[in-house]
Amino acid sequence: MSYRMLQAAALGLGILTFQGAISPLHAETQSATWALTGQLQPLAVHSLMLDITQAGSTMVAVGERGHILRLSADANQWQQVATPSQAQLTKVFFLDANHGWAVGHDATILATQDGGLSWQQQFSSPELARPLLDVWFADSQNGIAVGAYGLFLRTTDGGQSWQKEFHPELLSQDDADYLADLKQQDEEAYQAESDSILPHFNRVIALEDKRLLMVGELGMVAISEDGGRLWQRLEFIYDGSLFNAIERDKQLYVFGLRGHAFSAPEDMSQWQEIKMPLESTLNAAAPVKGGLLLVGNGGAVIRLDNNLHAELVTQRRGENLSAVAVDPKGRLWIAGTKGLFELKQQ
């Protein structure tokens, strides 16, 4: 397995590993047997969780072994739900209170139409041996899922079918020139190289002006004005991996490896590096009063104010933190290597 493939699995956390290829869960009996016998575990809330998001009046979190948990508004506790997959899940997205998608290893895509109470597998491809790292939908029919080595899937029918796309406009200039030369010399080698030459696509978000912003490996920052069908790769001031992005008050923030974080106005005319109190890799952020809360490796929890001043809030040593979100009651929830916990706000 190549070093870059291991990087993709790590997703900046240093904690993920690829699962071995598993048989596709095509048979309904196979899925049902797994859901009923092996997956529901009483300590799942303390297992590796990689993402968390709001779904109407509830919260939904995803993680290892296909685990999906919901925060019950009535019981006020996390409850695991059955899913048809054992694949490690890396990201979850909800279009509204009912319609959501989760993605993960083996290019797995799961969907729900009831707020996360039940899930159906829409796509899985163990032979790709690479994870999907994010998913986004414009409406109930049109969505994209992105991941390692430029893996890019699109649906126009709500996920009933997914088509793979290749986006050469996201190549660096050197890689684009190399690929063009290779195509003229060796078509077979060109096809093989095209399947792995793109950078890892780590995060895609919709901006307030309806454009899409995508960040990834090798300092990739790209913008799309047509739902991700065509991208423009921007010149950027850093060539390391970027793992996440967020927009707040018409200001954009991107961040990633070893505490590197940057901010720019919505036109992205000029990026400014933000000094962080630690060099820990930053994985996620959530808006809080007066700024942002960022979480990352080494248990780092950092508050960034509107003046771009960063301050360490706490550090949970021995943990890597992968996601942070605010629930409908205003509580802060954090996901990481030791599961889910609430961060009390001061």
mmCIF file of C-alpha atoms in Angstrom:
data_model
loop_
_atom_site.group_PDB
_atom_site.id
_atom_site.type_symbol
_atom_site.label_atom_id
_atom_site.label_comp_id
_atom_site.label_asym_id
_atom_site.label_seq_id
_atom_site.Cartn_x
_atom_site.Cartn_y
_atom_site.Cartn_z
ATOM 1 C CA MET A 1 0.000 0.000 0.000
ATOM 2 C CA SER A 2 1.431 3.387 -0.988
ATOM 3 C CA TYR A 3 2.281 6.186 1.433
ATOM 4 C CA ARG A 4 -0.280 8.465 -0.234
ATOM 5 C CA MET A 5 -3.006 5.886 0.262
ATOM 6 C CA LEU A 6 -2.174 5.753 3.946
ATOM 7 C CA GLN A 7 -2.390 9.548 3.999
ATOM 8 C CA ALA A 8 -5.850 9.367 2.538
ATOM 9 C CA ALA A 9 -6.956 6.941 5.197
ATOM 10 C CA ALA A 10 -5.507 9.116 7.929
ATOM 11 C CA LEU A 11 -7.551 12.146 6.900
ATOM 12 C CA GLY A 12 -5.225 14.277 8.945
ATOM 13 C CA LEU A 13 -6.110 12.451 12.154
ATOM 14 C CA GLY A 14 -3.363 9.874 12.177
ATOM 15 C CA ILE A 15 -5.959 7.398 13.428
ATOM 16 C CA LEU A 16 -7.727 5.821 10.464
ATOM 17 C CA THR A 17 -6.643 2.652 8.726
ATOM 18 C CA PHE A 18 -7.993 0.962 5.639
ATOM 19 C CA GLN A 19 -10.103 -2.097 6.215
ATOM 20 C CA GLY A 20 -9.403 -5.102 4.082
ATOM 21 C CA ALA A 21 -11.646 -5.666 1.108
ATOM 22 C CA ILE A 22 -14.997 -7.127 2.149
ATOM 23 C CA SER A 23 -17.642 -8.783 0.076
ATOM 24 C CA PRO A 24 -20.246 -6.353 -1.297
ATOM 25 C CA LEU A 25 -23.415 -6.528 0.761
ATOM 26 C CA HIS A 26 -25.707 -7.208 -2.162
ATOM 27 C CA ALA A 27 -27.907 -9.804 -0.514
ATOM 28 C CA GLU A 28 -30.659 -8.469 1.697
ATOM 29 C CA THR A 29 -30.219 -11.399 4.071
ATOM 30 C CA GLN A 30 -26.527 -10.570 4.469
ATOM 31 C CA SER A 31 -27.316 -6.960 5.410
ATOM 32 C CA ALA A 32 -30.138 -7.968 7.725
ATOM 33 C CA THR A 33 -28.015 -10.560 9.522
ATOM 34 C CA TRP A 34 -25.249 -8.046 10.163
ATOM 35 C CA ALA A 35 -27.640 -5.348 11.370
ATOM 36 C CA LEU A 36 -29.323 -7.736 13.792
ATOM 37 C CA THR A 37 -26.340 -9.612 15.195
ATOM 38 C CA GLY A 38 -23.078 -7.742 15.220
ATOM 39 C CA GLN A 39 -23.361 -4.025 14.916
ATOM 40 C CA LEU A 40 -25.303 -2.580 17.838
ATOM 41 C CA GLN A 41 -22.874 -2.186 20.701
ATOM 42 C CA PRO A 42 -23.516 -0.584 24.098
ATOM 43 C CA LEU A 43 -20.138 1.217 24.098
ATOM 44 C CA ALA A 44 -20.374 2.573 20.550
ATOM 45 C CA VAL A 45 -20.715 6.118 21.919
ATOM 46 C CA HIS A 46 -17.137 5.752 23.203
ATOM 47 C CA SER A 47 -15.720 4.305 19.976
ATOM 48 C CA LEU A 48 -13.950 6.191 17.176
ATOM 49 C CA MET A 49 -16.364 8.801 15.785
ATOM 50 C CA LEU A 50 -15.325 10.889 12.799
ATOM 51 C CA ASP A 51 -18.132 13.329 12.051
ATOM 52 C CA ILE A 52 -21.193 14.893 13.599
ATOM 53 C CA THR A 53 -23.912 17.151 12.200
ATOM 54 C CA GLN A 54 -27.358 18.536 12.938
ATOM 55 C CA ALA A 55 -30.417 16.860 11.440
ATOM 56 C CA GLY A 56 -33.467 18.951 12.264
ATOM 57 C CA SER A 57 -34.048 18.760 16.003
ATOM 58 C CA THR A 58 -31.522 15.924 16.464
ATOM 59 C CA MET A 59 -27.818 15.290 15.912
ATOM 60 C CA VAL A 60 -26.252 12.433 13.945
ATOM 61 C CA ALA A 61 -22.693 11.125 14.295
ATOM 62 C CA VAL A 62 -20.770 8.513 12.270
ATOM 63 C CA GLY A 63 -17.601 6.507 12.785
ATOM 64 C CA GLU A 64 -15.872 3.143 12.805
ATOM 65 C CA ARG A 65 -17.497 -0.166 11.804
ATOM 66 C CA GLY A 66 -20.434 1.603 10.205
ATOM 67 C CA HIS A 67 -21.541 3.068 13.529
ATOM 68 C CA ILE A 68 -24.215 5.769 13.352
ATOM 69 C CA LEU A 69 -25.590 7.404 16.489
ATOM 70 C CA ARG A 70 -28.467 9.860 16.999
ATOM 71 C CA LEU A 71 -28.871 12.295 19.859
ATOM 72 C CA SER A 72 -32.414 11.802 21.056
ATOM 73 C CA ALA A 73 -34.055 15.117 21.891
ATOM 74 C CA ASP A 74 -36.400 13.443 24.370
ATOM 75 C CA ALA A 75 -34.012 11.043 26.095
ATOM 76 C CA ASN A 76 -31.135 13.521 25.805
ATOM 77 C CA GLN A 77 -28.638 10.751 25.101
ATOM 78 C CA TRP A 78 -26.869 9.198 22.125
ATOM 79 C CA GLN A 79 -28.497 6.078 20.711
ATOM 80 C CA GLN A 80 -27.010 3.781 18.086
ATOM 81 C CA VAL A 81 -29.040 2.783 15.036
ATOM 82 C CA ALA A 82 -28.542 -0.234 12.768
ATOM 83 C CA THR A 83 -26.873 0.290 9.390
ATOM 84 C CA PRO A 84 -26.278 -2.062 6.436
ATOM 85 C CA SER A 85 -22.491 -1.597 6.359
ATOM 86 C CA GLN A 86 -19.377 -2.398 8.363
ATOM 87 C CA ALA A 87 -17.323 0.219 6.498
ATOM 88 C CA GLN A 88 -15.735 2.979 8.507
ATOM 89 C CA LEU A 89 -17.812 6.119 7.949
ATOM 90 C CA THR A 90 -15.975 9.421 7.596
ATOM 91 C CA LYS A 91 -18.628 12.071 6.910
ATOM 92 C CA VAL A 92 -22.360 12.714 7.255
ATOM 93 C CA PHE A 93 -24.502 15.384 5.569
ATOM 94 C CA PHE A 94 -28.173 16.292 6.001
ATOM 95 C CA LEU A 95 -30.101 18.265 3.404
ATOM 96 C CA ASP A 96 -33.019 18.769 5.785
ATOM 97 C CA ALA A 97 -34.423 17.131 8.897
ATOM 98 C CA ASN A 98 -35.166 13.861 7.067
ATOM 99 C CA HIS A 99 -32.825 13.394 4.098
ATOM 100 C CA GLY A 100 -29.194 12.566 4.828
ATOM 101 C CA TRP A 101 -26.180 10.713 3.462
ATOM 102 C CA ALA A 102 -23.091 9.190 5.080
ATOM 103 C CA VAL A 103 -19.908 8.168 3.248
ATOM 104 C CA GLY A 104 -16.796 6.220 4.089
ATOM 105 C CA HIS A 105 -14.311 3.483 3.231
ATOM 106 C CA ASP A 106 -14.800 1.163 0.255
ATOM 107 C CA ALA A 107 -16.465 4.185 -1.426
ATOM 108 C CA THR A 108 -19.509 3.442 0.720
ATOM 109 C CA ILE A 109 -22.567 5.686 0.502
ATOM 110 C CA LEU A 110 -25.518 5.261 2.879
ATOM 111 C CA ALA A 111 -28.772 7.241 2.791
ATOM 112 C CA THR A 112 -31.662 7.955 5.136
ATOM 113 C CA GLN A 113 -35.089 9.465 4.552
ATOM 114 C CA ASP A 114 -36.286 9.495 8.163
ATOM 115 C CA GLY A 115 -33.757 11.647 9.980
ATOM 116 C CA GLY A 116 -31.245 8.868 10.518
ATOM 117 C CA LEU A 117 -33.529 6.282 12.120
ATOM 118 C CA SER A 118 -32.931 3.845 9.255
ATOM 119 C CA TRP A 119 -30.254 3.687 6.544
ATOM 120 C CA GLN A 120 -29.948 2.091 3.115
ATOM 121 C CA GLN A 121 -26.767 1.384 1.175
ATOM 122 C CA GLN A 122 -26.721 3.227 -2.147
ATOM 123 C CA PHE A 123 -23.180 2.489 -3.303
ATOM 124 C CA SER A 124 -20.100 0.501 -2.325
ATOM 125 C CA SER A 125 -16.981 -0.413 -4.264
ATOM 126 C CA PRO A 126 -14.378 -2.341 -2.224
ATOM 127 C CA GLU A 127 -12.317 -2.859 -5.377
ATOM 128 C CA LEU A 128 -11.525 0.878 -5.427
ATOM 129 C CA ALA A 129 -9.718 0.417 -2.093
ATOM 130 C CA ARG A 130 -10.117 4.083 -1.218
ATOM 131 C CA PRO A 131 -12.428 6.098 1.029
ATOM 132 C CA LEU A 132 -14.953 8.769 0.312
ATOM 133 C CA LEU A 133 -14.215 11.713 2.593
ATOM 134 C CA ASP A 134 -17.162 14.063 2.078
ATOM 135 C CA VAL A 135 -20.647 14.296 0.593
ATOM 136 C CA TRP A 136 -22.849 17.251 -0.383
ATOM 137 C CA PHE A 137 -26.316 17.578 -1.920
ATOM 138 C CA ALA A 138 -27.832 20.630 -3.600
ATOM 139 C CA ASP A 139 -31.345 19.165 -3.374
ATOM 140 C CA SER A 140 -32.956 15.771 -2.927
ATOM 141 C CA GLN A 141 -31.803 14.578 -6.367
ATOM 142 C CA ASN A 142 -28.421 16.180 -7.093
ATOM 143 C CA GLY A 143 -25.355 15.404 -5.029
ATOM 144 C CA ILE A 144 -21.635 14.653 -5.101
ATOM 145 C CA ALA A 145 -19.309 12.511 -3.006
ATOM 146 C CA VAL A 146 -15.535 13.051 -3.009
ATOM 147 C CA GLY A 147 -12.513 11.297 -1.624
ATOM 148 C CA ALA A 148 -8.987 9.927 -1.964
ATOM 149 C CA TYR A 149 -6.987 10.271 -5.193
ATOM 150 C CA GLY A 150 -9.552 12.595 -6.719
ATOM 151 C CA LEU A 151 -12.399 10.111 -6.326
ATOM 152 C CA PHE A 152 -15.489 12.035 -7.443
ATOM 153 C CA LEU A 153 -18.991 10.556 -7.741
ATOM 154 C CA ARG A 154 -22.193 12.284 -8.840
ATOM 155 C CA THR A 155 -25.883 11.433 -8.632
ATOM 156 C CA THR A 156 -28.817 13.131 -10.334
ATOM 157 C CA ASP A 157 -31.489 10.737 -9.043
ATOM 158 C CA GLY A 158 -31.142 10.997 -5.282
ATOM 159 C CA GLY A 159 -28.484 8.316 -5.082
ATOM 160 C CA GLN A 160 -30.195 5.500 -6.973
ATOM 161 C CA SER A 161 -27.180 5.610 -9.290
ATOM 162 C CA TRP A 162 -23.741 7.203 -8.987
ATOM 163 C CA GLN A 163 -21.368 8.089 -11.838
ATOM 164 C CA LYS A 164 -17.615 8.558 -11.534
ATOM 165 C CA GLU A 165 -16.147 11.801 -12.876
ATOM 166 C CA PHE A 166 -12.572 12.845 -13.655
ATOM 167 C CA HIS A 167 -11.675 16.503 -13.114
ATOM 168 C CA PRO A 168 -8.330 17.281 -14.799
ATOM 169 C CA GLU A 169 -8.841 21.007 -14.124
ATOM 170 C CA LEU A 170 -7.897 20.235 -10.509
ATOM 171 C CA LEU A 171 -4.437 18.960 -11.409
ATOM 172 C CA SER A 172 -1.372 21.032 -10.653
ATOM 173 C CA GLN A 173 0.202 22.452 -13.799
ATOM 174 C CA ASP A 174 3.137 20.027 -13.625
ATOM 175 C CA ASP A 175 0.800 17.032 -13.321
ATOM 176 C CA ALA A 176 -1.423 18.338 -16.125
ATOM 177 C CA ASP A 177 1.582 18.660 -18.452
ATOM 178 C CA TYR A 178 2.826 15.204 -17.496
ATOM 179 C CA LEU A 179 -0.567 13.629 -18.126
ATOM 180 C CA ALA A 180 -0.925 15.349 -21.510
ATOM 181 C CA ASP A 181 2.451 14.005 -22.634
ATOM 182 C CA LEU A 182 1.633 10.526 -21.351
ATOM 183 C CA LYS A 183 -1.664 10.439 -23.249
ATOM 184 C CA GLN A 184 0.170 10.919 -26.536
ATOM 185 C CA GLN A 185 2.755 8.267 -25.733
ATOM 186 C CA ASP A 186 0.880 5.467 -23.971
ATOM 187 C CA GLU A 187 -2.912 5.397 -23.722
ATOM 188 C CA GLU A 188 -2.969 2.478 -21.290
ATOM 189 C CA ALA A 189 -0.470 4.143 -18.963
ATOM 190 C CA TYR A 190 -2.454 7.374 -19.249
ATOM 191 C CA GLN A 191 -5.641 5.662 -18.096
ATOM 192 C CA ALA A 192 -3.877 4.039 -15.154
ATOM 193 C CA GLU A 193 -2.170 7.274 -14.107
ATOM 194 C CA SER A 194 -5.396 9.287 -14.427
ATOM 195 C CA ASP A 195 -6.966 7.100 -11.780
ATOM 196 C CA SER A 196 -4.510 8.159 -9.076
ATOM 197 C CA ILE A 197 -2.824 11.420 -10.045
ATOM 198 C CA LEU A 198 -5.376 13.858 -8.618
ATOM 199 C CA PRO A 199 -4.968 15.068 -5.024
ATOM 200 C CA HIS A 200 -7.167 13.802 -2.226
ATOM 201 C CA PHE A 201 -10.425 15.769 -2.041
ATOM 202 C CA ASN A 202 -10.990 16.249 1.697
ATOM 203 C CA ARG A 203 -13.876 18.697 2.104
ATOM 204 C CA VAL A 204 -16.525 20.417 -0.014
ATOM 205 C CA ILE A 205 -18.865 23.111 1.324
ATOM 206 C CA ALA A 206 -21.530 25.379 -0.148
ATOM 207 C CA LEU A 207 -20.837 29.091 0.276
ATOM 208 C CA GLU A 208 -23.490 31.710 0.960
ATOM 209 C CA ASP A 209 -23.289 32.901 -2.670
ATOM 210 C CA LYS A 210 -24.110 29.323 -3.854
ATOM 211 C CA ARG A 211 -20.595 28.522 -5.083
ATOM 212 C CA LEU A 212 -18.877 25.347 -3.902
ATOM 213 C CA LEU A 213 -15.497 25.453 -2.191
ATOM 214 C CA MET A 214 -13.359 22.298 -2.096
ATOM 215 C CA VAL A 215 -10.053 21.799 -0.280
ATOM 216 C CA GLY A 216 -7.626 18.926 -0.314
ATOM 217 C CA GLU A 217 -4.104 17.617 -0.523
ATOM 218 C CA LEU A 218 -1.128 19.652 -1.809
ATOM 219 C CA GLY A 219 -2.676 23.014 -0.933
ATOM 220 C CA MET A 220 -5.650 22.455 -3.213
ATOM 221 C CA VAL A 221 -8.329 25.149 -2.971
ATOM 222 C CA ALA A 222 -10.934 25.135 -5.740
ATOM 223 C CA ILE A 223 -14.189 26.898 -6.573
ATOM 224 C CA SER A 224 -17.167 25.749 -8.644
ATOM 225 C CA GLU A 225 -20.062 27.888 -9.826
ATOM 226 C CA ASP A 226 -22.117 25.071 -11.357
ATOM 227 C CA GLY A 227 -22.583 22.479 -8.645
ATOM 228 C CA GLY A 228 -19.171 20.915 -9.063
ATOM 229 C CA ARG A 229 -19.307 20.102 -12.769
ATOM 230 C CA LEU A 230 -16.414 22.434 -13.528
ATOM 231 C CA TRP A 231 -13.805 23.631 -11.049
ATOM 232 C CA GLN A 232 -11.256 26.405 -10.921
ATOM 233 C CA ARG A 233 -8.152 25.603 -8.891
ATOM 234 C CA LEU A 234 -6.933 28.746 -7.140
ATOM 235 C CA GLU A 235 -3.390 29.885 -6.479
ATOM 236 C CA PHE A 236 -2.737 29.281 -2.800
ATOM 237 C CA ILE A 237 -0.018 30.290 -0.353
ATOM 238 C CA TYR A 238 0.507 26.829 1.182
ATOM 239 C CA ASP A 239 1.245 23.464 -0.439
ATOM 240 C CA GLY A 240 0.379 21.156 2.453
ATOM 241 C CA SER A 241 -2.814 19.225 3.068
ATOM 242 C CA LEU A 242 -5.987 21.128 3.918
ATOM 243 C CA PHE A 243 -8.650 19.107 5.715
ATOM 244 C CA ASN A 244 -11.583 21.430 6.235
ATOM 245 C CA ALA A 245 -13.158 24.798 5.469
ATOM 246 C CA ILE A 246 -15.874 26.996 6.915
ATOM 247 C CA GLU A 247 -17.523 30.313 6.073
ATOM 248 C CA ARG A 248 -18.619 32.827 8.712
ATOM 249 C CA ASP A 249 -19.795 36.426 8.245
ATOM 250 C CA LYS A 250 -18.544 36.544 4.631
ATOM 251 C CA GLN A 251 -15.105 35.387 5.737
ATOM 252 C CA LEU A 252 -13.601 32.081 4.618
ATOM 253 C CA TYR A 253 -11.341 29.864 6.692
ATOM 254 C CA VAL A 254 -9.361 26.792 5.578
ATOM 255 C CA PHE A 255 -7.097 24.716 7.789
ATOM 256 C CA GLY A 256 -5.222 21.470 8.012
ATOM 257 C CA LEU A 257 -1.838 19.882 8.560
ATOM 258 C CA ARG A 258 0.313 20.854 11.559
ATOM 259 C CA GLY A 259 -1.873 23.770 12.636
ATOM 260 C CA HIS A 260 -1.827 25.642 9.359
ATOM 261 C CA ALA A 261 -4.890 27.879 9.058
ATOM 262 C CA PHE A 262 -5.769 30.666 6.638
ATOM 263 C CA SER A 263 -8.482 33.270 6.196
ATOM 264 C CA ALA A 264 -9.710 35.364 3.263
ATOM 265 C CA PRO A 265 -12.675 37.569 2.337
ATOM 266 C CA GLU A 266 -15.410 35.903 0.302
ATOM 267 C CA ASP A 267 -13.807 36.983 -2.991
ATOM 268 C CA MET A 268 -10.639 35.102 -1.908
ATOM 269 C CA SER A 269 -8.531 37.961 -3.236
ATOM 270 C CA GLN A 270 -5.948 37.616 -0.482
ATOM 271 C CA TRP A 271 -5.271 34.820 1.971
ATOM 272 C CA GLN A 272 -3.801 35.501 5.396
ATOM 273 C CA GLU A 273 -2.142 32.866 7.569
ATOM 274 C CA ILE A 274 -3.447 32.607 11.126
ATOM 275 C CA LYS A 275 -1.009 31.950 13.944
ATOM 276 C CA MET A 276 -2.099 28.992 16.059
ATOM 277 C CA PRO A 277 -1.040 28.232 19.660
ATOM 278 C CA LEU A 278 -0.175 24.630 18.704
ATOM 279 C CA GLU A 279 1.137 22.829 15.639
ATOM 280 C CA SER A 280 -1.527 20.153 15.913
ATOM 281 C CA THR A 281 -3.333 19.193 12.720
ATOM 282 C CA LEU A 282 -6.726 20.914 12.583
ATOM 283 C CA ASN A 283 -9.675 18.792 11.476
ATOM 284 C CA ALA A 284 -12.919 20.720 11.985
ATOM 285 C CA ALA A 285 -14.530 23.963 13.122
ATOM 286 C CA ALA A 286 -17.911 25.234 14.280
ATOM 287 C CA PRO A 287 -19.243 28.787 14.650
ATOM 288 C CA VAL A 288 -19.554 30.037 18.226
ATOM 289 C CA LYS A 289 -20.283 33.434 19.704
ATOM 290 C CA GLY A 290 -17.545 35.837 18.653
ATOM 291 C CA GLY A 291 -15.743 33.468 16.288
ATOM 292 C CA LEU A 292 -14.974 29.802 15.677
ATOM 293 C CA LEU A 293 -14.092 26.757 17.724
ATOM 294 C CA LEU A 294 -11.501 24.482 16.082
ATOM 295 C CA VAL A 295 -10.576 20.926 17.050
ATOM 296 C CA GLY A 296 -7.679 18.738 16.029
ATOM 297 C CA ASN A 297 -5.059 16.165 16.821
ATOM 298 C CA GLY A 298 -3.559 15.888 20.262
ATOM 299 C CA GLY A 299 -6.939 16.794 21.739
ATOM 300 C CA ALA A 300 -6.559 20.441 20.743
ATOM 301 C CA VAL A 301 -9.594 22.713 21.210
ATOM 302 C CA ILE A 302 -8.878 26.258 20.000
ATOM 303 C CA ARG A 303 -11.046 29.372 19.974
ATOM 304 C CA LEU A 304 -10.493 31.774 17.077
ATOM 305 C CA ASP A 305 -12.040 35.227 17.518
ATOM 306 C CA ASN A 306 -13.209 37.602 14.811
ATOM 307 C CA ASN A 307 -9.859 39.399 14.949
ATOM 308 C CA LEU A 308 -8.076 36.147 14.025
ATOM 309 C CA HIS A 309 -6.605 35.723 17.495
ATOM 310 C CA ALA A 310 -6.355 32.035 18.408
ATOM 311 C CA GLU A 311 -6.351 30.779 21.988
ATOM 312 C CA LEU A 312 -6.081 27.244 23.347
ATOM 313 C CA VAL A 313 -9.282 26.401 25.248
ATOM 314 C CA THR A 314 -8.314 22.923 26.406
ATOM 315 C CA GLN A 315 -6.209 19.969 25.342
ATOM 316 C CA ARG A 316 -7.411 16.399 25.828
ATOM 317 C CA ARG A 317 -4.104 14.569 25.668
ATOM 318 C CA GLY A 318 -4.191 11.084 24.256
ATOM 319 C CA GLU A 319 -7.097 11.910 21.934
ATOM 320 C CA ASN A 320 -7.484 13.101 18.369
ATOM 321 C CA LEU A 321 -10.570 15.227 17.756
ATOM 322 C CA SER A 322 -12.198 14.946 14.351
ATOM 323 C CA ALA A 323 -15.432 16.991 14.415
ATOM 324 C CA VAL A 324 -17.359 19.624 16.365
ATOM 325 C CA ALA A 325 -20.969 20.768 16.028
ATOM 326 C CA VAL A 326 -23.592 22.793 17.869
ATOM 327 C CA ASP A 327 -26.909 21.093 18.644
ATOM 328 C CA PRO A 328 -30.342 22.801 18.534
ATOM 329 C CA LYS A 329 -30.044 23.574 22.257
ATOM 330 C CA GLY A 330 -26.742 25.401 21.733
ATOM 331 C CA ARG A 331 -24.565 22.668 23.238
ATOM 332 C CA LEU A 332 -21.149 21.897 21.736
ATOM 333 C CA TRP A 333 -20.501 18.262 20.829
ATOM 334 C CA ILE A 334 -17.098 16.929 19.834
ATOM 335 C CA ALA A 335 -16.262 13.636 18.110
ATOM 336 C CA GLY A 336 -12.938 11.849 18.199
ATOM 337 C CA THR A 337 -10.940 8.745 19.005
ATOM 338 C CA LYS A 338 -12.734 8.226 22.315
ATOM 339 C CA GLY A 339 -16.217 8.864 21.018
ATOM 340 C CA LEU A 340 -18.592 11.747 21.655
ATOM 341 C CA PHE A 341 -18.561 14.265 24.466
ATOM 342 C CA GLU A 342 -20.111 17.615 25.294
ATOM 343 C CA LEU A 343 -17.783 20.582 25.725
ATOM 344 C CA LYS A 344 -19.199 22.847 28.385
ATOM 345 C CA GLN A 345 -19.106 26.477 27.253
ATOM 346 C CA GLN A 346 -17.837 29.073 29.675
#
